[in-house]
């Protein structure tokens, strides 16, 4: 049961030492009750008090982990139903399904697709995180051979072992335990054996049952057995049923405070449709509501682009715009004679502008000052995108030693900055560019021709 601020205050040493970053112990207690800080920030709290607070202030949805080292991932830990209330914290992970009844060609195709998806978007590396291995043949050797083949070919993926047979699960763990896989397949019939395997290997355990009521009862049994590192599946394999499961499990945990359902969930969109585009649509829905592991039959590069972009956009703080690092960026084989453009550090603006510059085939530099992460007009209106911030970035990133030209192109929507920039940077000429990025290719081609002529 959650504690209020005064109850937490009684557990504190009440030294008012300020070492936690708050002026008084009471202020710290009130913030801790709201979930705005952590108990560990108090250096003088007793271990008994910390243990009591850890249980009382834990989020209604448990935070769980799987994988190891660079490929360790965190699921759950969510505290709100809607992103505008507070940021979602632990993004879902995409899994590609492999079955031991698939042909070698099907397996190779999926391996090739996994390895082809490896790129960076807004400072985040995008790749498939999970290989979901489903045992359908009940052939232990065939199943373990499949896992070994795929994990050796795709070293970044963490296995998700899907079987209800504890003996086959143990054989699969014997060859993959070092990766700390997900063990998926605890049912009402086998949960004691599966819990034992999960405990021995410290694994995230997937629990599955027909319907939410049966799942609820099974989770209670597993919790009573002393295990709480769980991933839930109410076994709906159609879009409507699965959506209902995701929403109601999340609502039960967060709104009712019922920790029996306070665990992340899995969505098997691979079983909801055989159509590639329908699976893409289902996966997009469950990124938003509310799956933590999303299993697809396959994912090629074209499918990955919108899915990873959606996930990245949803799982960012809505009160903090997505920003790229301030710097001067080289587009194409830019040299000291190439044009210099200036725009803001709002990620979407940068990618649109850089994309149009690339489309123009005119090598160029793009200078990104600190503009607060806002779009061009918003940053200008807020006083973030101005002559001083541009001049500061120009000097900080040593632009004058990278380009000989003393001209910079600014967005047409902030043409009003032209005189201020020229006053702030004597010797520089400001060219007012187009208002829309789509007009940049023609603008840059004409700009290049004019410079050649002169």
mmCIF file of N, CA, C and O in Angstrom, residues 3-54:
data_model
loop_
_atom_site.group_PDB
_atom_site.id
_atom_site.type_symbol
_atom_site.label_atom_id
_atom_site.label_comp_id
_atom_site.label_asym_id
_atom_site.label_seq_id
_atom_site.Cartn_x
_atom_site.Cartn_y
_atom_site.Cartn_z
ATOM 1 N N UNK A 3 2.409 4.905 0.643
ATOM 2 C CA UNK A 3 2.499 5.763 1.812
ATOM 3 C C UNK A 3 2.380 7.211 1.391
ATOM 4 O O UNK A 3 2.859 7.603 0.323
ATOM 5 N N UNK A 4 1.753 8.024 2.232
ATOM 6 C CA UNK A 4 1.694 9.458 1.929
ATOM 7 C C UNK A 4 2.943 10.141 2.469
ATOM 8 O O UNK A 4 3.798 9.528 3.128
ATOM 9 N N UNK A 5 3.049 11.437 2.209
ATOM 10 C CA UNK A 5 4.248 12.175 2.566
ATOM 11 C C UNK A 5 4.567 12.150 4.054
ATOM 12 O O UNK A 5 5.725 11.984 4.456
ATOM 13 N N UNK A 6 3.548 12.286 4.908
ATOM 14 C CA UNK A 6 3.786 12.307 6.350
ATOM 15 C C UNK A 6 4.221 10.933 6.863
ATOM 16 O O UNK A 6 5.069 10.840 7.762
ATOM 17 N N UNK A 7 3.657 9.877 6.287
ATOM 18 C CA UNK A 7 4.065 8.528 6.686
ATOM 19 C C UNK A 7 5.521 8.261 6.317
ATOM 20 O O UNK A 7 6.272 7.640 7.073
ATOM 21 N N UNK A 8 5.924 8.734 5.140
ATOM 22 C CA UNK A 8 7.330 8.594 4.727
ATOM 23 C C UNK A 8 8.231 9.429 5.619
ATOM 24 O O UNK A 8 9.322 8.992 6.032
ATOM 25 N N UNK A 9 7.771 10.627 5.968
ATOM 26 C CA UNK A 9 8.563 11.537 6.812
ATOM 27 C C UNK A 9 8.921 10.890 8.141
ATOM 28 O O UNK A 9 10.038 11.053 8.661
ATOM 29 N N UNK A 10 7.995 10.101 8.701
ATOM 30 C CA UNK A 10 8.237 9.447 9.992
ATOM 31 C C UNK A 10 9.326 8.385 9.900
ATOM 32 O O UNK A 10 9.927 8.010 10.913
ATOM 33 N N UNK A 11 9.582 7.900 8.676
ATOM 34 C CA UNK A 11 10.628 6.886 8.485
ATOM 35 C C UNK A 11 12.006 7.505 8.263
ATOM 36 O O UNK A 11 13.017 6.800 8.280
ATOM 37 N N UNK A 12 12.050 8.799 8.060
ATOM 38 C CA UNK A 12 13.309 9.467 7.748
ATOM 39 C C UNK A 12 14.062 9.838 9.019
ATOM 40 O O UNK A 12 13.461 9.989 10.093
ATOM 41 N N UNK A 13 15.387 10.058 8.933
ATOM 42 C CA UNK A 13 16.178 10.427 10.113
ATOM 43 C C UNK A 13 15.909 11.855 10.588
ATOM 44 O O UNK A 13 16.287 12.215 11.707
ATOM 45 N N UNK A 14 15.283 12.668 9.740
ATOM 46 C CA UNK A 14 14.891 14.048 10.069
ATOM 47 C C UNK A 14 16.085 14.896 10.511
ATOM 48 O O UNK A 14 16.040 15.635 11.489
ATOM 49 N N UNK A 15 17.166 14.820 9.737
ATOM 50 C CA UNK A 15 18.366 15.617 10.008
ATOM 51 C C UNK A 15 18.340 16.969 9.286
ATOM 52 O O UNK A 15 19.102 17.863 9.624
ATOM 53 N N UNK A 16 17.510 17.058 8.215
ATOM 54 C CA UNK A 16 17.483 18.263 7.367
ATOM 55 C C UNK A 16 18.884 18.615 6.864
ATOM 56 O O UNK A 16 19.299 19.782 6.857
ATOM 57 N N UNK A 17 19.616 17.587 6.437
ATOM 58 C CA UNK A 17 21.013 17.774 6.027
ATOM 59 C C UNK A 17 21.160 18.363 4.632
ATOM 60 O O UNK A 17 22.235 18.808 4.249
ATOM 61 N N UNK A 18 20.101 18.309 3.840
ATOM 62 C CA UNK A 18 20.075 18.831 2.460
ATOM 63 C C UNK A 18 20.916 18.012 1.473
ATOM 64 O O UNK A 18 21.033 18.372 0.299
ATOM 65 N N UNK A 19 21.519 16.909 1.917
ATOM 66 C CA UNK A 19 22.363 16.115 1.032
ATOM 67 C C UNK A 19 21.555 15.384 -0.043
ATOM 68 O O UNK A 19 22.100 14.937 -1.046
ATOM 69 N N UNK A 20 20.255 15.275 0.166
ATOM 70 C CA UNK A 20 19.386 14.632 -0.820
ATOM 71 C C UNK A 20 18.999 15.597 -1.941
ATOM 72 O O UNK A 20 18.392 15.197 -2.937
ATOM 73 N N UNK A 21 19.346 16.891 -1.772
ATOM 74 C CA UNK A 21 18.979 17.880 -2.772
ATOM 75 C C UNK A 21 17.728 18.669 -2.434
ATOM 76 O O UNK A 21 17.314 19.538 -3.205
ATOM 77 N N UNK A 22 17.133 18.378 -1.272
ATOM 78 C CA UNK A 22 15.929 19.085 -0.846
ATOM 79 C C UNK A 22 16.227 19.867 0.433
ATOM 80 O O UNK A 22 17.065 19.453 1.244
ATOM 81 N N UNK A 23 15.535 20.989 0.659
ATOM 82 C CA UNK A 23 15.869 21.827 1.815
ATOM 83 C C UNK A 23 15.547 21.201 3.159
ATOM 84 O O UNK A 23 16.199 21.490 4.166
ATOM 85 N N UNK A 24 14.515 20.325 3.196
ATOM 86 C CA UNK A 24 14.142 19.676 4.452
ATOM 87 C C UNK A 24 13.766 18.227 4.193
ATOM 88 O O UNK A 24 13.473 17.835 3.054
ATOM 89 N N UNK A 25 13.745 17.435 5.264
ATOM 90 C CA UNK A 25 13.311 16.035 5.139
ATOM 91 C C UNK A 25 11.842 15.956 4.741
ATOM 92 O O UNK A 25 11.437 15.028 4.030
ATOM 93 N N UNK A 26 11.042 16.924 5.202
ATOM 94 C CA UNK A 26 9.628 16.917 4.850
ATOM 95 C C UNK A 26 9.438 17.143 3.353
ATOM 96 O O UNK A 26 8.630 16.464 2.709
ATOM 97 N N UNK A 27 10.217 18.059 2.787
ATOM 98 C CA UNK A 27 10.125 18.311 1.339
ATOM 99 C C UNK A 27 10.537 17.066 0.558
ATOM 100 O O UNK A 27 9.918 16.709 -0.449
ATOM 101 N N UNK A 28 11.586 16.389 1.046
ATOM 102 C CA UNK A 28 12.026 15.148 0.403
ATOM 103 C C UNK A 28 10.937 14.081 0.483
ATOM 104 O O UNK A 28 10.655 13.381 -0.497
ATOM 105 N N UNK A 29 10.291 13.959 1.651
ATOM 106 C CA UNK A 29 9.237 12.962 1.838
ATOM 107 C C UNK A 29 8.061 13.211 0.909
ATOM 108 O O UNK A 29 7.494 12.274 0.330
ATOM 109 N N UNK A 30 7.668 14.464 0.770
ATOM 110 C CA UNK A 30 6.530 14.804 -0.098
ATOM 111 C C UNK A 30 6.854 14.476 -1.558
ATOM 112 O O UNK A 30 6.016 13.945 -2.289
ATOM 113 N N UNK A 31 8.067 14.779 -1.974
ATOM 114 C CA UNK A 31 8.469 14.488 -3.350
ATOM 115 C C UNK A 31 8.559 12.984 -3.580
ATOM 116 O O UNK A 31 8.176 12.477 -4.637
ATOM 117 N N UNK A 32 9.034 12.255 -2.575
ATOM 118 C CA UNK A 32 9.145 10.807 -2.691
ATOM 119 C C UNK A 32 7.758 10.169 -2.787
ATOM 120 O O UNK A 32 7.547 9.225 -3.556
ATOM 121 N N UNK A 33 6.800 10.708 -2.060
ATOM 122 C CA UNK A 33 5.433 10.187 -2.110
ATOM 123 C C UNK A 33 4.814 10.382 -3.488
ATOM 124 O O UNK A 33 3.988 9.587 -3.930
ATOM 125 N N UNK A 34 5.246 11.437 -4.193
ATOM 126 C CA UNK A 34 4.736 11.718 -5.538
ATOM 127 C C UNK A 34 5.479 10.937 -6.617
ATOM 128 O O UNK A 34 5.134 11.020 -7.792
ATOM 129 N N UNK A 35 6.520 10.209 -6.234
ATOM 130 C CA UNK A 35 7.315 9.475 -7.212
ATOM 131 C C UNK A 35 8.329 10.336 -7.927
ATOM 132 O O UNK A 35 8.869 9.948 -8.961
ATOM 133 N N UNK A 36 8.630 11.526 -7.365
ATOM 134 C CA UNK A 36 9.540 12.452 -8.029
ATOM 135 C C UNK A 36 10.992 12.307 -7.654
ATOM 136 O O UNK A 36 11.846 13.031 -8.171
ATOM 137 N N UNK A 37 11.317 11.396 -6.747
ATOM 138 C CA UNK A 37 12.711 11.152 -6.381
ATOM 139 C C UNK A 37 12.817 9.715 -5.860
ATOM 140 O O UNK A 37 11.837 8.977 -5.842
ATOM 141 N N UNK A 38 14.018 9.318 -5.428
ATOM 142 C CA UNK A 38 14.259 7.949 -4.986
ATOM 143 C C UNK A 38 14.716 7.929 -3.544
ATOM 144 O O UNK A 38 15.430 8.829 -3.084
ATOM 145 N N UNK A 39 14.337 6.874 -2.821
ATOM 146 C CA UNK A 39 14.697 6.752 -1.410
ATOM 147 C C UNK A 39 16.203 6.712 -1.211
ATOM 148 O O UNK A 39 16.724 7.180 -0.194
ATOM 149 N N UNK A 40 16.946 6.174 -2.205
ATOM 150 C CA UNK A 40 18.401 6.032 -2.083
ATOM 151 C C UNK A 40 19.118 7.379 -1.969
ATOM 152 O O UNK A 40 20.284 7.436 -1.584
ATOM 153 N N UNK A 41 18.425 8.459 -2.303
ATOM 154 C CA UNK A 41 19.076 9.774 -2.242
ATOM 155 C C UNK A 41 19.251 10.261 -0.809
ATOM 156 O O UNK A 41 19.961 11.232 -0.573
ATOM 157 N N UNK A 42 18.590 9.617 0.148
ATOM 158 C CA UNK A 42 18.797 9.951 1.559
ATOM 159 C C UNK A 42 19.943 9.091 2.095
ATOM 160 O O UNK A 42 19.812 7.872 2.204
ATOM 161 N N UNK A 43 21.083 9.695 2.445
ATOM 162 C CA UNK A 43 22.252 8.897 2.856
ATOM 163 C C UNK A 43 22.158 8.331 4.273
ATOM 164 O O UNK A 43 22.967 7.497 4.653
ATOM 165 N N UNK A 44 21.168 8.771 5.053
ATOM 166 C CA UNK A 44 21.102 8.371 6.463
ATOM 167 C C UNK A 44 19.895 7.486 6.788
ATOM 168 O O UNK A 44 19.653 7.162 7.938
ATOM 169 N N UNK A 45 19.151 7.070 5.788
ATOM 170 C CA UNK A 45 17.977 6.235 6.019
ATOM 171 C C UNK A 45 18.406 4.804 6.358
ATOM 172 O O UNK A 45 19.322 4.261 5.737
ATOM 173 N N UNK A 46 17.734 4.205 7.327
ATOM 174 C CA UNK A 46 18.068 2.835 7.718
ATOM 175 C C UNK A 46 17.670 1.859 6.625
ATOM 176 O O UNK A 46 16.789 2.139 5.810
ATOM 177 N N UNK A 47 18.333 0.695 6.623
ATOM 178 C CA UNK A 47 18.017 -0.326 5.626
ATOM 179 C C UNK A 47 16.588 -0.828 5.783
ATOM 180 O O UNK A 47 15.906 -1.136 4.806
ATOM 181 N N UNK A 48 16.126 -0.887 7.019
ATOM 182 C CA UNK A 48 14.752 -1.321 7.275
ATOM 183 C C UNK A 48 13.754 -0.342 6.659
ATOM 184 O O UNK A 48 12.770 -0.733 6.037
ATOM 185 N N UNK A 49 14.031 0.954 6.833
ATOM 186 C CA UNK A 49 13.148 1.981 6.268
ATOM 187 C C UNK A 49 13.191 1.944 4.745
ATOM 188 O O UNK A 49 12.155 2.101 4.082
ATOM 189 N N UNK A 50 14.389 1.719 4.184
ATOM 190 C CA UNK A 50 14.508 1.642 2.729
ATOM 191 C C UNK A 50 13.708 0.481 2.160
ATOM 192 O O UNK A 50 13.049 0.606 1.132
ATOM 193 N N UNK A 51 13.768 -0.653 2.842
ATOM 194 C CA UNK A 51 13.020 -1.824 2.373
ATOM 195 C C UNK A 51 11.524 -1.570 2.425
ATOM 196 O O UNK A 51 10.779 -1.942 1.513
ATOM 197 N N UNK A 52 11.088 -0.906 3.498
ATOM 198 C CA UNK A 52 9.665 -0.595 3.640
ATOM 199 C C UNK A 52 9.212 0.383 2.566
ATOM 200 O O UNK A 52 8.144 0.234 1.969
ATOM 201 N N UNK A 53 10.056 1.367 2.297
ATOM 202 C CA UNK A 53 9.717 2.372 1.282
ATOM 203 C C UNK A 53 9.769 1.783 -0.120
ATOM 204 O O UNK A 53 8.979 2.159 -0.985
ATOM 205 N N UNK A 54 10.711 0.879 -0.364
ATOM 206 C CA UNK A 54 10.846 0.291 -1.697
ATOM 207 C C UNK A 54 9.556 -0.406 -2.108
ATOM 208 O O UNK A 54 9.103 -0.293 -3.250
#
